[in-house]
mmCIF file of C-alpha atoms and ligand atoms in Angstrom:
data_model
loop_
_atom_site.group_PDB
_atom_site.id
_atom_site.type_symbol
_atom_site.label_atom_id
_atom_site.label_comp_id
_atom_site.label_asym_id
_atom_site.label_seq_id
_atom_site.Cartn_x
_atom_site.Cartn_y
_atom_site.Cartn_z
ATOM 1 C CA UNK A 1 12.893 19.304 -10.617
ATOM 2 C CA UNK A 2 15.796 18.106 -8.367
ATOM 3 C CA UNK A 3 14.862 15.802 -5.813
ATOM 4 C CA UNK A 4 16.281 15.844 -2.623
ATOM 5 C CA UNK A 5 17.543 12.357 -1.227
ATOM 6 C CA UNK A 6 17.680 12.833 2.817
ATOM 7 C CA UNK A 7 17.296 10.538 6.070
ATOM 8 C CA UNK A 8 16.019 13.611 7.895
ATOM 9 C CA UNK A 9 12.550 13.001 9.278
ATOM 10 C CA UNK A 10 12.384 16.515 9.776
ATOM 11 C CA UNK A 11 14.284 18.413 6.360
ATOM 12 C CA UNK A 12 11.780 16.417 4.471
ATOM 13 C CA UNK A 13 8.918 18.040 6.599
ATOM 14 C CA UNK A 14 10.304 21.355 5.388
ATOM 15 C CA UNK A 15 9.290 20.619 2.399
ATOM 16 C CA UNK A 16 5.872 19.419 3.024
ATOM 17 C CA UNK A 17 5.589 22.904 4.854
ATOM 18 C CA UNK A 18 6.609 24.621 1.661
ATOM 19 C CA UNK A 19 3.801 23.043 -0.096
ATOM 20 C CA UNK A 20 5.653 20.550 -2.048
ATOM 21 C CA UNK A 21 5.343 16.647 -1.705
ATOM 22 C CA UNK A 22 7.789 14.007 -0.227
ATOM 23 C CA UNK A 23 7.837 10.740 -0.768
ATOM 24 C CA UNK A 24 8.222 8.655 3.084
ATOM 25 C CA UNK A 25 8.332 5.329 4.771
ATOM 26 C CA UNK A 26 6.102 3.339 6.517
ATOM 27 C CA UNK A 27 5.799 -0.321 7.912
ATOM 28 C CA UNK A 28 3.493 -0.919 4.872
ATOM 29 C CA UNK A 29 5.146 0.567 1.841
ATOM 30 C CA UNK A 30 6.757 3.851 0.988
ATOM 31 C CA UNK A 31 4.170 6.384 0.589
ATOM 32 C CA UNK A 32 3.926 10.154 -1.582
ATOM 33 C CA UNK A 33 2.379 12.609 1.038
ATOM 34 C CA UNK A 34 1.352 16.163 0.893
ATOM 35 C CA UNK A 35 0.136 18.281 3.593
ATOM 36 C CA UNK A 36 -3.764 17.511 3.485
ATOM 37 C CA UNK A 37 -5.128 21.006 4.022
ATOM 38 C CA UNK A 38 -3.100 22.194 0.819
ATOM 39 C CA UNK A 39 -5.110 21.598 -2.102
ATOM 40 C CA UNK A 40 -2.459 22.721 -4.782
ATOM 41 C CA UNK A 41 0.199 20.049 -3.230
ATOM 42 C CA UNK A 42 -2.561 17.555 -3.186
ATOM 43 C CA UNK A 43 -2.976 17.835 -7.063
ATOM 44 C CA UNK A 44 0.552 17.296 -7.679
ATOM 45 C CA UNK A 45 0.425 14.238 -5.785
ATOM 46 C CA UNK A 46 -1.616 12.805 -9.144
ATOM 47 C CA UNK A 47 0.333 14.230 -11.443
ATOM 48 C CA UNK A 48 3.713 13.106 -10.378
ATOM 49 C CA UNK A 49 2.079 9.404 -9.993
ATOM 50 C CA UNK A 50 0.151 9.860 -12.617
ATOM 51 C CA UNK A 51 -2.486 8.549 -10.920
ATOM 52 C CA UNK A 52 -5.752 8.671 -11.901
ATOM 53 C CA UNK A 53 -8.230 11.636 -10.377
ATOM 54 C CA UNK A 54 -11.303 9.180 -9.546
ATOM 55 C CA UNK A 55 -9.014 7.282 -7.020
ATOM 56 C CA UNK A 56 -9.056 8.808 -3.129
ATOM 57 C CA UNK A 57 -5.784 9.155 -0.913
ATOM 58 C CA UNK A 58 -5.316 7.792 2.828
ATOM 59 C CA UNK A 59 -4.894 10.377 5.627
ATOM 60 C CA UNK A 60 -2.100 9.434 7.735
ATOM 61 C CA UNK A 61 -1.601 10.458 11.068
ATOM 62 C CA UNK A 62 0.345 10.422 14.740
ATOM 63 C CA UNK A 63 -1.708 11.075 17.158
ATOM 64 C CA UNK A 64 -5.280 10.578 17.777
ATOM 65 C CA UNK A 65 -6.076 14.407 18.244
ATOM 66 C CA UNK A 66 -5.753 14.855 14.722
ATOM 67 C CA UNK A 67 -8.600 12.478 14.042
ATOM 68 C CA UNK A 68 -11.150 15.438 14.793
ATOM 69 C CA UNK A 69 -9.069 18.008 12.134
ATOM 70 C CA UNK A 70 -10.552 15.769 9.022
ATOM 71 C CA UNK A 71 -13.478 13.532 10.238
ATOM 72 C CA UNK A 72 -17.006 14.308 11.474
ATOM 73 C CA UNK A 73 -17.306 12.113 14.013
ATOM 74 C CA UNK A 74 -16.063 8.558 14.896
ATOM 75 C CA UNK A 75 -18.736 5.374 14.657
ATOM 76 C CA UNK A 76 -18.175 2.991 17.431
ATOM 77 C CA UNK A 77 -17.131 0.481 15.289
ATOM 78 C CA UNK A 78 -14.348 2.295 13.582
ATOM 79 C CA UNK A 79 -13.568 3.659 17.861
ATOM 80 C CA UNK A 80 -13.028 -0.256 18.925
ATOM 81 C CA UNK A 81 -10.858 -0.753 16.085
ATOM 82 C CA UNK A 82 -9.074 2.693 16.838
ATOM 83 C CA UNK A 83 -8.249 1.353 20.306
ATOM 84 C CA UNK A 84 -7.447 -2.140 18.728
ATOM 85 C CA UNK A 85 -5.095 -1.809 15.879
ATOM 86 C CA UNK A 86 -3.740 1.784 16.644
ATOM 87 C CA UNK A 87 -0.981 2.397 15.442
ATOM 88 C CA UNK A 88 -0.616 -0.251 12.522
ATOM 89 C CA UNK A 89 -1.375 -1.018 9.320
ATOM 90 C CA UNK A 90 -4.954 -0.362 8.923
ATOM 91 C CA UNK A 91 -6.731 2.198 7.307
ATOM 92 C CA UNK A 92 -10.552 3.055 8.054
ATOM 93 C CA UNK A 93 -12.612 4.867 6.003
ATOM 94 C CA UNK A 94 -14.785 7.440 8.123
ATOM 95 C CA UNK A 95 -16.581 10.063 7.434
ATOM 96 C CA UNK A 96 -14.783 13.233 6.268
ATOM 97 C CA UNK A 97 -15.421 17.001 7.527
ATOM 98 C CA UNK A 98 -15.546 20.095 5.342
ATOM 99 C CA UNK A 99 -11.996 21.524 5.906
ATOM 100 C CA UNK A 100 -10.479 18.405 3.721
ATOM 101 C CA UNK A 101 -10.626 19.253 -0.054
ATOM 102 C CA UNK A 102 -12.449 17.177 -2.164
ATOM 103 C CA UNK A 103 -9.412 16.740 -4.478
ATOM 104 C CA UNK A 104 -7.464 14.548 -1.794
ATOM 105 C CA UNK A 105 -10.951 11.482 -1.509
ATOM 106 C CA UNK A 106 -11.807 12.371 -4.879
ATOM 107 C CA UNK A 107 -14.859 14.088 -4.552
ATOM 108 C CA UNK A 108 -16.402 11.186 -1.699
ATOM 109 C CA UNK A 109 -17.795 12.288 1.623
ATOM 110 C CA UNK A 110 -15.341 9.474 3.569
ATOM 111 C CA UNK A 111 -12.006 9.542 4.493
ATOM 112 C CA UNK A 112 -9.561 6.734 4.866
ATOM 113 C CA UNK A 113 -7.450 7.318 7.685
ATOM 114 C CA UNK A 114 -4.249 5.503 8.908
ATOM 115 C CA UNK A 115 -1.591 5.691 11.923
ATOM 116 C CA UNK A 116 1.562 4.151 10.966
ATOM 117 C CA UNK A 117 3.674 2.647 13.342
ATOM 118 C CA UNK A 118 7.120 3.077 12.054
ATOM 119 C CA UNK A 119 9.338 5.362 14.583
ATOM 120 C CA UNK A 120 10.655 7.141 11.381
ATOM 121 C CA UNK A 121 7.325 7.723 9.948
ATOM 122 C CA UNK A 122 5.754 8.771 13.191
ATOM 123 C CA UNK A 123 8.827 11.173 13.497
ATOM 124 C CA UNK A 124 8.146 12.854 9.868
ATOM 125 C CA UNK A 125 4.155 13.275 10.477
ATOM 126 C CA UNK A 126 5.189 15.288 13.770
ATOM 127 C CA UNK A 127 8.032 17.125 12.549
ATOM 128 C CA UNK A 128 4.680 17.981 9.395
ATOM 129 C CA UNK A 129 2.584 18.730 12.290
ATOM 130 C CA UNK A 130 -0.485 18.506 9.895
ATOM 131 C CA UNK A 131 -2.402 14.659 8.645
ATOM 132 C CA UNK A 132 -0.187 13.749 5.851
ATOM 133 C CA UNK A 133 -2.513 12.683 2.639
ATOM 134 C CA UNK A 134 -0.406 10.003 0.482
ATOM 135 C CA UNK A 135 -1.418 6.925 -1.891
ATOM 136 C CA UNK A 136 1.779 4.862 -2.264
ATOM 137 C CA UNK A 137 4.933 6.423 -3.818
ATOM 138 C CA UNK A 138 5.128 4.277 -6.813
ATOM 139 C CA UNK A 139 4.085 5.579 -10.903
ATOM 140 C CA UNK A 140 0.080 4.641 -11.142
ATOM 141 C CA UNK A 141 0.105 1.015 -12.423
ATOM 142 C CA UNK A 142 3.565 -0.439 -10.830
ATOM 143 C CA UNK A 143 4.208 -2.219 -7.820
ATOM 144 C CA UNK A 144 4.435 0.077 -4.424
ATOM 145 C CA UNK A 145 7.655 0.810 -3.437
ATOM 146 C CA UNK A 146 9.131 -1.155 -0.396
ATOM 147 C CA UNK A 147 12.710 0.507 -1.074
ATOM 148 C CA UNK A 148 13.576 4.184 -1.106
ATOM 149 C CA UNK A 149 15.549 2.741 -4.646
ATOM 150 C CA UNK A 150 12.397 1.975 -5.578
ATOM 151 C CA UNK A 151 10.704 5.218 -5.322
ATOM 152 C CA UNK A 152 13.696 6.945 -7.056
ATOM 153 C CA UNK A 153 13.502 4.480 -9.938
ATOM 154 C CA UNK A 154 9.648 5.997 -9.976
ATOM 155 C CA UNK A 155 9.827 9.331 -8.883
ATOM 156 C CA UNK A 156 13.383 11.154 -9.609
ATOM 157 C CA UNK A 157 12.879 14.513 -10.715
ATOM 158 C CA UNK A 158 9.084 14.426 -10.481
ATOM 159 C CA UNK A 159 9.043 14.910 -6.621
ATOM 160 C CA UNK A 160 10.710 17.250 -4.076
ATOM 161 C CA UNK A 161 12.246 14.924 -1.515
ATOM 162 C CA UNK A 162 12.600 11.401 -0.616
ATOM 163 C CA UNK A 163 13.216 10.579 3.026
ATOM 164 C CA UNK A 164 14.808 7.567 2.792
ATOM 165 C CA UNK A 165 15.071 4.972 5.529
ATOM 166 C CA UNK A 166 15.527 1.256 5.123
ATOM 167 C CA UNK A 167 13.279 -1.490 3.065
ATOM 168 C CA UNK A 168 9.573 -1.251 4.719
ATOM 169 C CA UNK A 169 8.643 -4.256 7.560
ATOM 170 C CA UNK A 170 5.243 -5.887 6.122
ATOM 171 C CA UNK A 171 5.678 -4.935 2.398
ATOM 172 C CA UNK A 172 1.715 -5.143 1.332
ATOM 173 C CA UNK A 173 -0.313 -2.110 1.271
ATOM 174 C CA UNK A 174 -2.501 -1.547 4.500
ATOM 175 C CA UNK A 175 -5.990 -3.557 5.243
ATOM 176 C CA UNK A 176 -8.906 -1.228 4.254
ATOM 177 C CA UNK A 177 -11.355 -1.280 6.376
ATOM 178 C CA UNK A 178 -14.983 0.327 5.348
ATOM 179 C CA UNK A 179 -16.132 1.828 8.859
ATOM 180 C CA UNK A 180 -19.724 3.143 7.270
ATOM 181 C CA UNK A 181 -22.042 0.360 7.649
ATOM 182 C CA UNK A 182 -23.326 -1.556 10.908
ATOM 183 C CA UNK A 183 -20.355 -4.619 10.785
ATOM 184 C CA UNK A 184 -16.934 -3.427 9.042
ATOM 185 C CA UNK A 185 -16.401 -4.251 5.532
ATOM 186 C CA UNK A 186 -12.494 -5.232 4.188
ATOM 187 C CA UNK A 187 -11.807 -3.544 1.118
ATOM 188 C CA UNK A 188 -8.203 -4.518 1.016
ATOM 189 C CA UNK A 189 -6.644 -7.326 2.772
ATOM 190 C CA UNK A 190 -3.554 -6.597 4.541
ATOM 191 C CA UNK A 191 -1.080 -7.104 7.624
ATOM 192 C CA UNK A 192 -4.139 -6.747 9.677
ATOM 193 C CA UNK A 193 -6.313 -9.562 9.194
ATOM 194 C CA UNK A 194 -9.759 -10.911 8.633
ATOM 195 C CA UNK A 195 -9.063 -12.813 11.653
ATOM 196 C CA UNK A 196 -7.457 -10.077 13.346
ATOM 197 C CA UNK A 197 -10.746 -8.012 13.013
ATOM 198 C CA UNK A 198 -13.037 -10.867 13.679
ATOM 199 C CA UNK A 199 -11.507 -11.320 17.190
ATOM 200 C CA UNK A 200 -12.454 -7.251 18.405
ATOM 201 C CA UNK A 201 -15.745 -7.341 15.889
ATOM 202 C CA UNK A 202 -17.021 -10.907 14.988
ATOM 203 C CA UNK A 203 -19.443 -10.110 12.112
ATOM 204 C CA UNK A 204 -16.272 -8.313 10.075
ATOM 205 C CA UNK A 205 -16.768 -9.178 6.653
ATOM 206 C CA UNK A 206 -14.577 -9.243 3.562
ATOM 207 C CA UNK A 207 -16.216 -7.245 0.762
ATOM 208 C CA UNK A 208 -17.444 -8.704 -2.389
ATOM 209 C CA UNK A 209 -15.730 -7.045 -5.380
ATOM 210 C CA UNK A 210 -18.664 -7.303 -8.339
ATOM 211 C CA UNK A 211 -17.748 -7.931 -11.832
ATOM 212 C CA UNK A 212 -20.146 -4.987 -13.147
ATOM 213 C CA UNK A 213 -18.166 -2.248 -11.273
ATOM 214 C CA UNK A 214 -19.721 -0.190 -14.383
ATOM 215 C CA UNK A 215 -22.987 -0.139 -12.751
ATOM 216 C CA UNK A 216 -22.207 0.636 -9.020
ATOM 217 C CA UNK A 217 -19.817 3.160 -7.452
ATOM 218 C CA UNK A 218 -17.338 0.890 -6.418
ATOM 219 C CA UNK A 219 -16.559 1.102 -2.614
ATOM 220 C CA UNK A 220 -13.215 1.342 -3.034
ATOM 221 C CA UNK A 221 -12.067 2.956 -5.858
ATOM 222 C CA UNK A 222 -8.567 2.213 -6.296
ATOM 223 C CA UNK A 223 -9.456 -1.219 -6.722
ATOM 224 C CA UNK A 224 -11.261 -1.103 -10.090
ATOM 225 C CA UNK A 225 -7.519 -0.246 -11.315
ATOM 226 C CA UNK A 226 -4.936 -1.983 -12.286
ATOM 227 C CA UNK A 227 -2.293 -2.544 -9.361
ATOM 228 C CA UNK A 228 0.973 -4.329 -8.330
ATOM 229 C CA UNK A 229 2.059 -5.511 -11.843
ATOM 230 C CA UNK A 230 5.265 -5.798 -12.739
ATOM 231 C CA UNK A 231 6.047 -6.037 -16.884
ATOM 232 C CA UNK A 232 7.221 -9.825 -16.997
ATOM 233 C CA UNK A 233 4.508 -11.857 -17.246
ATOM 234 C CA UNK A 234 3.175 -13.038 -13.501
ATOM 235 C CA UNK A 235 2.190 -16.783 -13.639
ATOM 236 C CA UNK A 236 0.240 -18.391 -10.072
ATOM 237 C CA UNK A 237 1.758 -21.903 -9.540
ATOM 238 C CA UNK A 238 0.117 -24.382 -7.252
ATOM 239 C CA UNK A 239 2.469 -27.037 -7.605
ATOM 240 C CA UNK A 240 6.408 -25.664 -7.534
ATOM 241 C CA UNK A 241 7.672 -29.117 -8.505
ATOM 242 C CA UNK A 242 5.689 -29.145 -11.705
ATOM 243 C CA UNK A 243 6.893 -26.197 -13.403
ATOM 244 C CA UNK A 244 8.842 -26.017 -16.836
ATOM 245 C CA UNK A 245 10.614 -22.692 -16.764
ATOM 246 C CA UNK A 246 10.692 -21.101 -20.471
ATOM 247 C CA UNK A 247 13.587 -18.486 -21.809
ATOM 248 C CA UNK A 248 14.157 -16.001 -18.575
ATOM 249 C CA UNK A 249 11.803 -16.854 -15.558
ATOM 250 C CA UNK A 250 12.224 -16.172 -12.246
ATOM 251 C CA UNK A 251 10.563 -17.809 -9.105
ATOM 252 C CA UNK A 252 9.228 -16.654 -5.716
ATOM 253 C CA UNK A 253 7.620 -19.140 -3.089
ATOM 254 C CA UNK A 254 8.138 -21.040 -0.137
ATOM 255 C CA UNK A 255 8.855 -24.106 -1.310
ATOM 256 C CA UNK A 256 11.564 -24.891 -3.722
ATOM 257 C CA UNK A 257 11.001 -25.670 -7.683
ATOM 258 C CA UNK A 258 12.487 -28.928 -8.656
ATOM 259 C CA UNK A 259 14.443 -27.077 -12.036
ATOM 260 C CA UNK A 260 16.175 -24.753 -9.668
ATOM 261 C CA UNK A 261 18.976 -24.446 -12.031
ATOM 262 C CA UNK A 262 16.691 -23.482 -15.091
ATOM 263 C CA UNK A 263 15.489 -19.896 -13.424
ATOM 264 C CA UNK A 264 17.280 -17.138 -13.644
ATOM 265 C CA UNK A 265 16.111 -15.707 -10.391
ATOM 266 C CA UNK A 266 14.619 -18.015 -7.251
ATOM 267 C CA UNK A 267 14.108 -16.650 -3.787
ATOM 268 C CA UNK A 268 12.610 -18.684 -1.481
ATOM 269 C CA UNK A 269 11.024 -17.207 1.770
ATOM 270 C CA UNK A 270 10.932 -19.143 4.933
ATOM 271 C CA UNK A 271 7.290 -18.191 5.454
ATOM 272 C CA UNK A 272 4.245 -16.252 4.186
ATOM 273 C CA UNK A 273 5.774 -12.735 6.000
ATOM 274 C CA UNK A 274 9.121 -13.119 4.201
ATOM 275 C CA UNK A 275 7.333 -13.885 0.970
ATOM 276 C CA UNK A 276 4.891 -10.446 1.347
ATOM 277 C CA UNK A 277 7.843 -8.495 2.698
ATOM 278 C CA UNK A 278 10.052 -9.603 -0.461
ATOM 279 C CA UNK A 279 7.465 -9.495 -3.210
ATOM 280 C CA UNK A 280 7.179 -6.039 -4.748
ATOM 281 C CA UNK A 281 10.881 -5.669 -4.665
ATOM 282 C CA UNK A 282 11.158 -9.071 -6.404
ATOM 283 C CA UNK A 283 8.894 -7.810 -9.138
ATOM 284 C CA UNK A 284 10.991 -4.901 -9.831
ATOM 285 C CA UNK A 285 14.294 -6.360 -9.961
ATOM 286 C CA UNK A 286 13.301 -9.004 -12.461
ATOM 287 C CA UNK A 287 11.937 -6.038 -14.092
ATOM 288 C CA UNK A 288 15.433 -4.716 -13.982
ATOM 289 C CA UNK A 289 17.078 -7.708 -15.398
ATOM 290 C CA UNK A 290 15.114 -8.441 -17.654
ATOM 291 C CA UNK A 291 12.925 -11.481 -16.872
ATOM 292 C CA UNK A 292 9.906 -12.334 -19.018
ATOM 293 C CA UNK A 293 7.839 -15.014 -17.029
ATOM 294 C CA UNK A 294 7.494 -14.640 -12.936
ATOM 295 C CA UNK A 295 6.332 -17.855 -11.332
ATOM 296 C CA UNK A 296 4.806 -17.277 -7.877
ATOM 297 C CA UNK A 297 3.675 -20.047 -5.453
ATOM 298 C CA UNK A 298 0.100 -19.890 -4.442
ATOM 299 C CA UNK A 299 -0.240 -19.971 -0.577
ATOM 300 C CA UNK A 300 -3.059 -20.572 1.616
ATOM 301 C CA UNK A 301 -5.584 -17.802 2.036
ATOM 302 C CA UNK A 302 -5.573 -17.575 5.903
ATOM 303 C CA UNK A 303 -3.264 -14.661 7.530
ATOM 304 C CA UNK A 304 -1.077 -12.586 5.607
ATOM 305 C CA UNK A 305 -1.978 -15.274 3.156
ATOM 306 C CA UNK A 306 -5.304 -13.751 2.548
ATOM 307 C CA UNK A 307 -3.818 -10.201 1.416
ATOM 308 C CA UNK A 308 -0.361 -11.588 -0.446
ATOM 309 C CA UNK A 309 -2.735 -13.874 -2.557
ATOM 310 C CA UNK A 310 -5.129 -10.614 -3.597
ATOM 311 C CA UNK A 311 -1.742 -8.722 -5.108
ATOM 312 C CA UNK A 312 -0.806 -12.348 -6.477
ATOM 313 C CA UNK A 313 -4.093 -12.189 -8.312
ATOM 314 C CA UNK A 314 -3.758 -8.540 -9.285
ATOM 315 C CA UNK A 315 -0.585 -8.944 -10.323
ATOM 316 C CA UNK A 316 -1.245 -12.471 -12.704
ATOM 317 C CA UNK A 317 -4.740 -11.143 -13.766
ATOM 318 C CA UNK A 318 -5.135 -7.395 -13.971
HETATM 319 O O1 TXA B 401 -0.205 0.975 3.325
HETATM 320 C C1 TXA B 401 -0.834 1.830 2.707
HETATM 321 O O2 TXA B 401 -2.078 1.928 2.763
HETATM 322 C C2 TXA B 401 -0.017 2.798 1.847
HETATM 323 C C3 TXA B 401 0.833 3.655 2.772
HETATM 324 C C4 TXA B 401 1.563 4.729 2.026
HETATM 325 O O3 TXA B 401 0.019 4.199 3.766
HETATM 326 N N1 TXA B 401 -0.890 3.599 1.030
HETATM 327 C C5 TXA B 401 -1.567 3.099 -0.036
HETATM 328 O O4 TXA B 401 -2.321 4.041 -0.711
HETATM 329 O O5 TXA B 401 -1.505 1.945 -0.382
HETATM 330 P P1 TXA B 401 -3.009 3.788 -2.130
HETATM 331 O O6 TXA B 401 -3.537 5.093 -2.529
HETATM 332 O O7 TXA B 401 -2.045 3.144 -3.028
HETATM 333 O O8 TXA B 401 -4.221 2.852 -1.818
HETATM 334 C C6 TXA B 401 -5.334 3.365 -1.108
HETATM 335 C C7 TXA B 401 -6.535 2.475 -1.274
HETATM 336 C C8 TXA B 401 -7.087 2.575 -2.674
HETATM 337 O O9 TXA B 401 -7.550 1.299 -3.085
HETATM 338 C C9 TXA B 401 -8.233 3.564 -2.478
HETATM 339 O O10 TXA B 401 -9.238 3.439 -3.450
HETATM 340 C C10 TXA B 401 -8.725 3.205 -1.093
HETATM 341 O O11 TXA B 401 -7.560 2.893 -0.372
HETATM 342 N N2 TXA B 401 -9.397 4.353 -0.476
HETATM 343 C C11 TXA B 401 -8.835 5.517 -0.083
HETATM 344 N N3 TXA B 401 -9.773 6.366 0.383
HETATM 345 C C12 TXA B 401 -10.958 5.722 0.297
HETATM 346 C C13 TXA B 401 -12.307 6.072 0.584
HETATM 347 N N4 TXA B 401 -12.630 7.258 1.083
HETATM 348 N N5 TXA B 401 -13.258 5.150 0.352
HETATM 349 C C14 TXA B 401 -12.938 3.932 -0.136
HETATM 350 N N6 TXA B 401 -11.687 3.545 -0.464
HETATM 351 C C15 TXA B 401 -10.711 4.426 -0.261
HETATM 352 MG MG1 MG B 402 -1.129 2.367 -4.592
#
C-alpha cells in the first residue's frame, strides 16, 4: 500500500471518507483514526498497529454536538469536566450508544471520548465531519509517535495517509478519566492533572491498578499491555551524579550526570514539560543509533510529573 505523506488537513479527510485510515496530529501524540461509524476501517486500524482486539479506541471530536452521535447521555460529572478541560488533553470514558460498533471499544458498553485542541487537528476532524476513532499511531508495543517521522518509521505502507504537521506540544498520551462511577477515576495520568481535576471535582481519585488483572476486567484495558518501551534497556535513576554508564547509554533528565562525556546521547530538559515533550522521541532515536542502556532521571510525582513517571515505569518495567 502506498502511503500518502500530506500537510493537508483536508486531502487526508478524503481518505477517511473513502473508508481508509490516516494517521494525524494532536497536542498529545500522533494518533491512527478511522471514521467511527465504519466498522471495516475500524478493523484495519488493529491490523495495521497490530494492536491487540481486547484493547478499546478513543473517540475524538470538534465540537460538542457530536457528543450525542456516540454516547447515551452525559453524567454530570463527566458535563463539569466537559465545560472544564474542553478542548484538551483529556479523554472521558462515557457511556456509548448503539450506532458505535462494538469493534472500535472492544466489545464494552463505554466510550472514551476526547476533543483535541490542536488547530490542525481540529481542522482534519471537521474537514472528516464524522468522530474520528484512533489509539495512537505507533506499532502495538512501541513508544507513541510525537513526530510524523515517527509514524512513518511505524506505519509506511501499512496505512493510507499521514497528515503530517510538526512534533506534538505535550508528548504523553491523554489523562483517562473513568466518568462511570459517583467521583471520577484516573486511568491514565496525563497533561491534565490529578490536581487539575481535584480543583473542578475534589474527591477525583487516581485508580488503583491490581496485580491480579487475571481475575477482574481491568478498567482500562490498554493498560494490562505492554506500552512506551523502547528496545535499549530503560534504567530509572534517582541520583544522576551516581551513575556509571556501561558500553552505549544514553541519558535523559533534568539535571546533568557527572560522566557527561561517557554517554553517547544526553539531553537535558529545562523542566518536567520539556522532559515529557522530548521523551518518546528520545527513545526512538537511541533506538536508531543503536544504544543499549537508557538512563532516565526520576522526577517528582506532582504535575506532569505524575503521568511522565507512569511511562517511566512502563517503559523500565513492562
Ligand atoms: O492522547 C491520546 O489519548 C492519544 C491521541 C491519539 O488521542 N490516543 C491514545 O490512544 O493514546 P491509545 O489507544 O494508545 O490509548 C487509549 C487508552 C488505552 O489505555 C485504552 O485501554 C483506554 O484508553 N480506553 C479507551 N477506551 C476505553 C474504555 N471504553 N474504557 C476504559 N479504557 C478505555
Ligand atoms: Mg497507544
Amino acid at each position: 500500500m502506498k502511503t500518502t505523506i500530506t500537510p493537508s488537513p483536508s486531502i487526508a479527510a478524503r481518505f477517511i471518507q473513502r473508508g481508509e485510515i490516516v494517521a494525524f496530529p494532536t497536542e498529545t501524540v500522533y494518533g491512527l483514526g478511522a471514521n467511527i461509524f465504519d466498522e471495516e476501517a475500524v478493523k484495519k486500524i488493529f491490523i495495521a498497529k497490530d494492536r491487540p482486539a481486547d484493547n478499546p479506541l478513543i473517540a475524538h471530536i470538534f465540537d460538542l454536538s457530536q457528543l450525542e452521535q456516540i454516547t447515551s447521555g452525559i453524567p454530570e460529572i463527566a458535563a463539569k469536566l466537559i465545560q472544564a478541560f474542553f478542548p484538551g488533553p483529556l479523554t472521558l470514558i462515557l457511556p456509548k450508544n448503539e450506532k458505535v460498533p462494538s469493534a472500535a471499544t472492544a466489545g464494552l458498553n463505554t466510550i472514551g471520548v476526547r476533543m483535541p485542541k490542536d488547530p490542525i487537528t481540529r481542522q482534519f476532524l471537521r474537514a472528516c465531519a464524522v468522530p474520528i476513532v484512533a489509539p495512537s499511531a505507533n506499532l502495538s508495543g512501541r513508544p507513541s509517535p510525537t513526530t510524523w517521522q515517527a509514524v512513518r518509521a511505524d506505519l509506511n505502507g501499512r496505512i493510507s495517509c499521514i497528515l503530517k504537521s510538526d512534533q506534538t506540544k505535550i508528548g504523553l498520551e491523554s489523562t483517562v478519566v473513568d466518568c462511570s462511577g459517583e467521583t471520577p477515576v484516573i486511568l491514565r495520568a496525563g497533561a491534565v492533572t490529578l490536581e487539575d481535576l481535584s480543583k473542578v471535582i475534589p474527591q477525583t481519585k487516581i485508580a488503583k491498578i491490581s496485580g491480579d488483572s487475571e481475575l477482574a476486567v481491568p478498567k482500562s484495558p490498554g493498560m494490562k499491555h505492554r506500552h512506551y518501551a523502547p528496545k535499549a534497556k530503560v534504567v530509572l535513576a534517582q541520583f544522576p551524579q551516581f551513575i556509571a554508564p556501561m558500553n552505549s547509554s544514553a541519558y535523559i533528565g533534568l539535571k546533568a550526570p557527572q560522566n557527561a562525556a561517557l554517554f553517547e546521547r544526553i539531553l537535558i530538559c529545562k523542566d518536567v514539560e520539556e522532559y515529557a515533550r522530548a521523551l518518546f522521541k528520545f527513545f526512538r532515536d537511541c533506538d536508531d543509533s543503536g544504544v543499549e542502556t537508557i538512563f532516565c532521571q526520576i522526577v517528582d510525582e506532582e504535575g506532569l510529573g505524575l503521568a511522565l513517571m507512569d511511562r517511566l515505569r512502563r517503559a523500565a518495567y513492562g
